[in-house]
Structure formats: C-alpha cells, structure tokens
Amino acid sequence: FATVLLFSVCSHSYRLLCHPHYIVDIGKTQFNMSLFYSNIRRRPRPGEISLSHRGVLFLDELPEFDKRTLEILRQPMEDGHVTISRSAGTFSFPAQFMMIGAMNPCPCGYYGFEEKGRSCHCAPYQVQRYAHRISGPLMDRVDLFCEARRIEYDDLTTKKEVENSYTIRERVLKAREFQQERYKSTEIKNADLTPAQIKKFCCLDIDASKLMAEAYEKLKLSARAYSRMMKVSRTIADLDLSENIEEKHLAEALQFRTIPLFQRS
C-alpha cells in the first residue's frame, strides 16, 4: 500500500521498473536531481529511486550519468531511503530498490574482444578514465558483477534445452519459503540482515570458512563487501535448500564478486 501511495502522490501509475535516462541538462554548479526528488510548489516529491521502491531501478550506460549523481546514490543504496532537506522542512522517502547498472567496457565498446576479430580503438588512459567514472565506494555497494560476453553464432542457432522462466520461478519460490521458515519469528529477508544476524544465520562449514578467510585477504575485501558476500552466499545456499553455507555456495558468490577486466585495467 505504501508503495502505491508513493505513486499516487507523484501522479504516476505503479510500475515495477524505472529506467531513467542519463541525458540531462547539467549546468556548471547544478545537476539533475530527478533521481532523488522533484519540486512541486517548492515541496519535494519522490524521485525515480523512490518510484523504484520494492522494484527495479535500471541505469543503462551507467558511466554516462553525472558522477555527482552516482555518488549521491550511494547512501540510499545503503540505507533504503532518501532524505531531502529544504526550507519547508526535511522529507524522507523510502527507496528500497534493486539497482541494475549496465555499461560498455570502454567508450568504443570493444575492449577485451580483440580475439573475436574486433579491435578496441581506445587509448589505455581512455579505458581507465571511462572505468573510473564508477567509484570504488559505489562498486562496493554492488552485490553481483556479471561480464556479458559476445554471443557466438552457434549459441544463437542451437536448439539445446535451457531452463525456462517457469522452472526458475519455482526454484525461487521454494528458496523463499525455505528462507521464510528460517526467519519465521521476524519479517526480515536475506538482504535485511544486520552484522549480528549474519553471524547468527549465515553459518559457514569448515571448508567455506577457510575459503572465506583466504578470499578476504587476497581480494582485500571491505567489511561492507564481506557482509554483502555473506548475504549472497546465504541466498545461493537457500536455492540449494541448505541450512549451512557450503564451500560451493561461497565459491559461486566469489565468482559474482569478481571485478570485470576493464575495471581492473
């Protein structure tokens, strides 16, 4: 109900996906704030991230967004709400969204595809500058990284069977039921776990504990990244209907934590 109320305040129909565009009119000292709020009669109204509450915020061409906008996005991603202070008062809007960002590996889009007959025309400094538009603190708040490679022709034309959406949905529902049984005395989900709850509910077996200790040191993980990885591992274990987080569950979570090649250049 609260989510639908947000949309009625903004005179929008309810939708599960918000897809704001990066092209905005940016002055020397001001930049677009529509992601966070809009002004109606000098009173802030919920912006795109609040309209994405309990839904998906898809930011395509992520590095093309103004860097200041992306940096302000960090706090709502962490806290689940956005606070706006104006002369009329302080306003707080909910903003618990799933943020999905998409970006090319470089300005021309072909970095890392040299072996496929295409060549990147960007200078090394251009690749670095493009990748560094996404700051380390923002990346630290991202749970999953996925590098989408070029699809081969045989993969497009093959008739091999793949898991369909219905089957995936059934697996997810079973995992949710398994999760709800664990948290039946509360209303939390894996994403809501506090550090104390992570210690209680994210139990690693012996092999997984050794792997976590090794990964923490080798990858130089922050405490925030550790917490996020534990939550992802807990979710992967839930999909396996496993009470404990095993080594294979943590290993899969570590794969999703691997930074794409162009971000490491």
Coordinates of C-alpha atoms in Angstrom, one line a residue:
F1 CA 0.0 0.0 0.0
A2 CA 2.8 2.4 0.9
T3 CA 4.4 1.9 -2.5
V4 CA 1.2 2.5 -4.4
L5 CA 0.7 5.7 -2.2
L6 CA 4.1 6.9 -3.4
F7 CA 2.9 6.8 -7.0
S8 CA -0.4 8.5 -6.3
V9 CA 1.5 11.4 -4.6
C10 CA 3.5 11.8 -7.8
S11 CA 0.5 11.3 -10.1
H12 CA 2.2 8.2 -11.7
S13 CA 0.8 4.7 -12.2
Y14 CA 2.5 2.0 -10.3
R15 CA 5.3 0.2 -12.1
L16 CA 8.0 -2.3 -11.1
L17 CA 10.7 -1.0 -13.3
C18 CA 12.1 2.6 -13.6
H19 CA 14.5 3.3 -16.4
P20 CA 15.7 6.9 -16.1
H21 CA 17.9 8.3 -18.9
Y22 CA 21.4 9.8 -18.3
I23 CA 20.9 12.7 -20.8
V24 CA 20.1 15.7 -18.6
D25 CA 20.8 19.5 -18.8
I26 CA 23.7 20.0 -16.4
G27 CA 25.0 23.4 -15.6
K28 CA 28.3 24.4 -14.0
T29 CA 27.0 24.2 -10.5
Q30 CA 23.7 22.3 -10.7
F31 CA 22.9 18.8 -11.9
N32 CA 19.9 16.7 -12.4
M33 CA 18.2 15.6 -9.1
S34 CA 15.2 13.9 -10.6
L35 CA 16.6 10.6 -9.5
F36 CA 16.1 11.7 -5.9
Y37 CA 13.2 14.2 -5.9
S38 CA 11.2 16.7 -7.9
N39 CA 9.9 20.0 -6.7
I40 CA 6.2 20.8 -6.9
R41 CA 5.3 24.2 -5.3
R42 CA 8.6 24.2 -3.5
R43 CA 7.8 20.9 -1.8
P44 CA 9.9 17.9 -2.7
R45 CA 8.1 14.9 -4.2
P46 CA 9.5 11.4 -4.6
G47 CA 12.0 10.9 -7.4
E48 CA 12.9 7.9 -9.6
I49 CA 14.6 5.9 -6.8
S50 CA 11.5 6.2 -4.6
L51 CA 9.3 5.3 -7.5
S52 CA 11.5 2.2 -7.8
H53 CA 10.7 1.3 -4.2
R54 CA 10.2 -2.5 -3.9
G55 CA 11.0 -2.7 -7.7
V56 CA 13.9 -2.3 -10.1
L57 CA 16.0 0.8 -10.9
F58 CA 17.7 0.2 -14.2
L59 CA 20.6 2.6 -15.1
D60 CA 21.7 1.9 -18.6
E61 CA 25.1 3.4 -19.8
L62 CA 26.0 3.8 -16.1
P63 CA 29.2 5.8 -16.6
E64 CA 27.3 8.4 -18.7
F65 CA 25.4 9.5 -15.6
D66 CA 26.8 12.6 -13.9
K67 CA 29.4 11.4 -11.3
R68 CA 27.9 13.6 -8.6
T69 CA 24.5 11.9 -9.2
L70 CA 26.1 8.4 -8.8
E71 CA 27.9 9.4 -5.6
I72 CA 24.7 10.7 -4.0
L73 CA 23.1 7.4 -5.0
R74 CA 25.4 5.5 -2.6
Q75 CA 23.6 6.5 0.6
P76 CA 20.1 5.4 -0.5
M77 CA 21.5 2.1 -1.7
E78 CA 22.9 1.6 1.8
D79 CA 20.0 3.0 3.9
G80 CA 16.9 2.2 1.8
H81 CA 15.6 5.8 2.0
V82 CA 16.5 9.2 0.8
T83 CA 16.3 12.4 2.9
I84 CA 15.8 15.8 1.4
S85 CA 16.3 19.0 3.4
R86 CA 14.7 22.2 2.2
S87 CA 13.5 25.4 3.8
A88 CA 10.0 23.9 4.0
G89 CA 11.3 21.1 6.2
T90 CA 13.1 17.7 6.0
F91 CA 11.4 15.0 3.9
S92 CA 12.3 11.3 3.9
F93 CA 11.1 9.0 1.1
P94 CA 11.6 5.2 1.0
A95 CA 14.0 3.9 -1.6
Q96 CA 14.5 0.1 -1.2
F97 CA 15.1 -0.8 -4.8
M98 CA 17.2 -3.3 -6.8
M99 CA 19.7 -1.3 -8.8
I100 CA 20.8 -2.8 -12.1
G101 CA 23.6 -1.0 -13.9
A102 CA 24.8 -1.7 -17.5
M103 CA 27.9 -0.3 -19.1
N104 CA 30.3 -0.9 -22.0
P105 CA 33.9 -2.0 -21.2
C106 CA 35.2 1.2 -22.9
P107 CA 34.0 4.2 -24.9
C108 CA 34.1 2.3 -28.2
G109 CA 32.7 -0.8 -26.6
Y110 CA 35.2 -3.4 -27.9
Y111 CA 37.8 -3.6 -25.2
G112 CA 38.6 -7.3 -24.5
F113 CA 37.1 -8.5 -27.8
E114 CA 40.3 -8.4 -29.8
E115 CA 40.4 -12.2 -30.2
K116 CA 37.0 -12.1 -31.9
G117 CA 38.2 -10.1 -34.9
R118 CA 37.2 -6.7 -33.5
S119 CA 39.7 -4.2 -32.1
C120 CA 39.4 -1.5 -29.4
H121 CA 40.3 1.9 -30.7
C122 CA 40.6 3.5 -27.2
A123 CA 43.9 4.5 -25.7
P124 CA 44.7 2.9 -22.3
Y125 CA 44.1 6.2 -20.5
Q126 CA 40.6 6.4 -22.1
V127 CA 39.7 2.9 -20.9
Q128 CA 40.9 3.8 -17.4
R129 CA 39.1 7.1 -17.3
Y130 CA 35.9 5.5 -18.5
A131 CA 36.0 2.7 -15.9
H132 CA 36.9 5.1 -13.1
R133 CA 33.7 7.1 -13.6
I134 CA 32.3 4.4 -11.3
S135 CA 33.9 5.0 -7.9
G136 CA 35.2 2.3 -5.6
P137 CA 32.7 3.1 -2.8
L138 CA 29.8 2.8 -5.3
M139 CA 31.1 -0.6 -6.6
D140 CA 31.5 -1.7 -3.0
R141 CA 27.7 -1.5 -2.7
V142 CA 27.1 -3.7 -5.7
D143 CA 26.3 -7.4 -4.8
L144 CA 26.8 -9.1 -8.2
F145 CA 29.1 -8.4 -11.2
C146 CA 28.4 -10.1 -14.5
E147 CA 30.5 -9.6 -17.6
A148 CA 28.4 -10.2 -20.7
R149 CA 30.5 -11.6 -23.5
R150 CA 29.7 -11.7 -27.2
I151 CA 27.2 -14.4 -28.1
E152 CA 28.5 -16.9 -30.6
Y153 CA 26.5 -17.8 -33.7
D154 CA 26.2 -21.4 -32.7
D155 CA 24.7 -20.3 -29.4
L156 CA 22.1 -18.3 -31.2
T157 CA 21.1 -21.2 -33.5
T158 CA 21.4 -24.2 -31.2
K159 CA 18.2 -26.0 -30.1
K160 CA 19.6 -27.3 -26.8
E161 CA 17.1 -27.1 -24.0
V162 CA 17.7 -24.4 -21.4
E163 CA 15.9 -23.7 -18.1
N164 CA 12.7 -21.8 -18.7
S165 CA 11.3 -18.9 -16.7
Y166 CA 8.6 -21.0 -15.1
T167 CA 11.2 -23.5 -13.7
I168 CA 13.4 -20.7 -12.4
R169 CA 10.4 -19.1 -10.7
E170 CA 9.5 -22.4 -9.0
R171 CA 13.1 -22.7 -7.7
V172 CA 13.0 -19.1 -6.4
L173 CA 9.6 -19.7 -4.6
K174 CA 11.0 -22.8 -2.9
A175 CA 14.0 -20.8 -1.8
R176 CA 11.8 -18.0 -0.5
E177 CA 9.7 -20.5 1.5
F178 CA 12.9 -22.0 2.9
Q179 CA 14.2 -18.5 3.9
Q180 CA 10.8 -17.5 5.5
E181 CA 10.9 -20.6 7.6
R182 CA 14.3 -19.6 9.0
Y183 CA 13.1 -16.1 9.8
K184 CA 9.6 -17.0 10.8
S185 CA 9.8 -15.1 14.1
T186 CA 10.7 -11.9 12.2
E187 CA 9.9 -10.2 8.9
I188 CA 13.4 -9.9 7.6
K189 CA 14.9 -11.3 4.4
N190 CA 18.5 -12.1 3.5
A191 CA 19.0 -8.5 2.2
D192 CA 18.0 -7.1 5.5
L193 CA 20.5 -9.0 7.7
T194 CA 22.5 -6.9 10.2
P195 CA 26.0 -7.9 11.1
A196 CA 24.8 -9.6 14.2
Q197 CA 22.2 -11.5 12.2
I198 CA 24.8 -12.5 9.6
K199 CA 26.8 -14.2 12.4
K200 CA 23.6 -16.0 13.6
F201 CA 22.1 -17.1 10.3
C202 CA 25.0 -17.3 7.8
C203 CA 26.8 -20.3 9.2
L204 CA 29.8 -21.4 7.1
D205 CA 31.0 -25.0 7.2
I206 CA 34.7 -25.7 7.8
D207 CA 35.8 -25.6 4.1
A208 CA 33.8 -22.5 3.4
S209 CA 35.3 -20.7 6.5
K210 CA 38.8 -21.4 5.1
L211 CA 37.8 -20.2 1.7
M212 CA 36.3 -17.0 3.2
A213 CA 39.4 -16.2 5.2
E214 CA 41.6 -16.7 2.2
A215 CA 39.4 -14.6 -0.1
Y216 CA 39.0 -11.8 2.4
E217 CA 42.8 -11.3 2.5
K218 CA 43.5 -11.9 -1.2
L219 CA 40.7 -9.7 -2.5
K220 CA 41.3 -7.0 0.1
L221 CA 37.5 -7.0 0.9
S222 CA 36.0 -4.3 3.0
A223 CA 33.7 -5.1 5.9
R224 CA 30.8 -3.9 3.7
A225 CA 31.8 -6.2 0.8
Y226 CA 32.2 -9.1 3.3
S227 CA 28.6 -8.6 4.6
R228 CA 27.2 -8.4 1.1
M229 CA 29.1 -11.6 0.0
M230 CA 27.7 -13.4 3.0
K231 CA 24.2 -12.5 2.1
V232 CA 24.7 -13.6 -1.5
S233 CA 26.2 -16.9 -0.2
R234 CA 23.2 -17.3 2.1
T235 CA 20.8 -16.8 -0.8
I236 CA 22.7 -19.3 -3.0
A237 CA 22.6 -21.9 -0.2
D238 CA 18.8 -21.2 0.1
L239 CA 18.4 -22.0 -3.6
D240 CA 20.1 -25.3 -2.7
L241 CA 17.8 -25.7 0.3
S242 CA 20.9 -26.0 2.5
E243 CA 20.9 -24.9 6.2
N244 CA 24.7 -24.2 6.1
I245 CA 26.7 -22.2 3.6
E246 CA 29.0 -24.8 2.0
E247 CA 32.2 -24.1 0.1
K248 CA 30.5 -24.4 -3.3
H249 CA 28.0 -21.7 -2.3
L250 CA 30.7 -19.3 -1.2
A251 CA 32.8 -20.1 -4.3
E252 CA 29.8 -19.1 -6.5
A253 CA 29.3 -15.9 -4.6
L254 CA 33.0 -15.1 -5.0
Q255 CA 32.7 -15.5 -8.8
F256 CA 29.9 -12.9 -8.8
R257 CA 32.3 -10.6 -6.8
T258 CA 35.0 -10.7 -9.5
I259 CA 35.5 -7.2 -10.9
P260 CA 35.3 -7.1 -14.7
L261 CA 38.7 -6.9 -16.6
F262 CA 38.2 -3.4 -17.8
Q263 CA 37.6 -2.2 -14.2
R264 CA 41.0 -3.7 -13.2
S265 CA 43.0 -2.1 -16.1

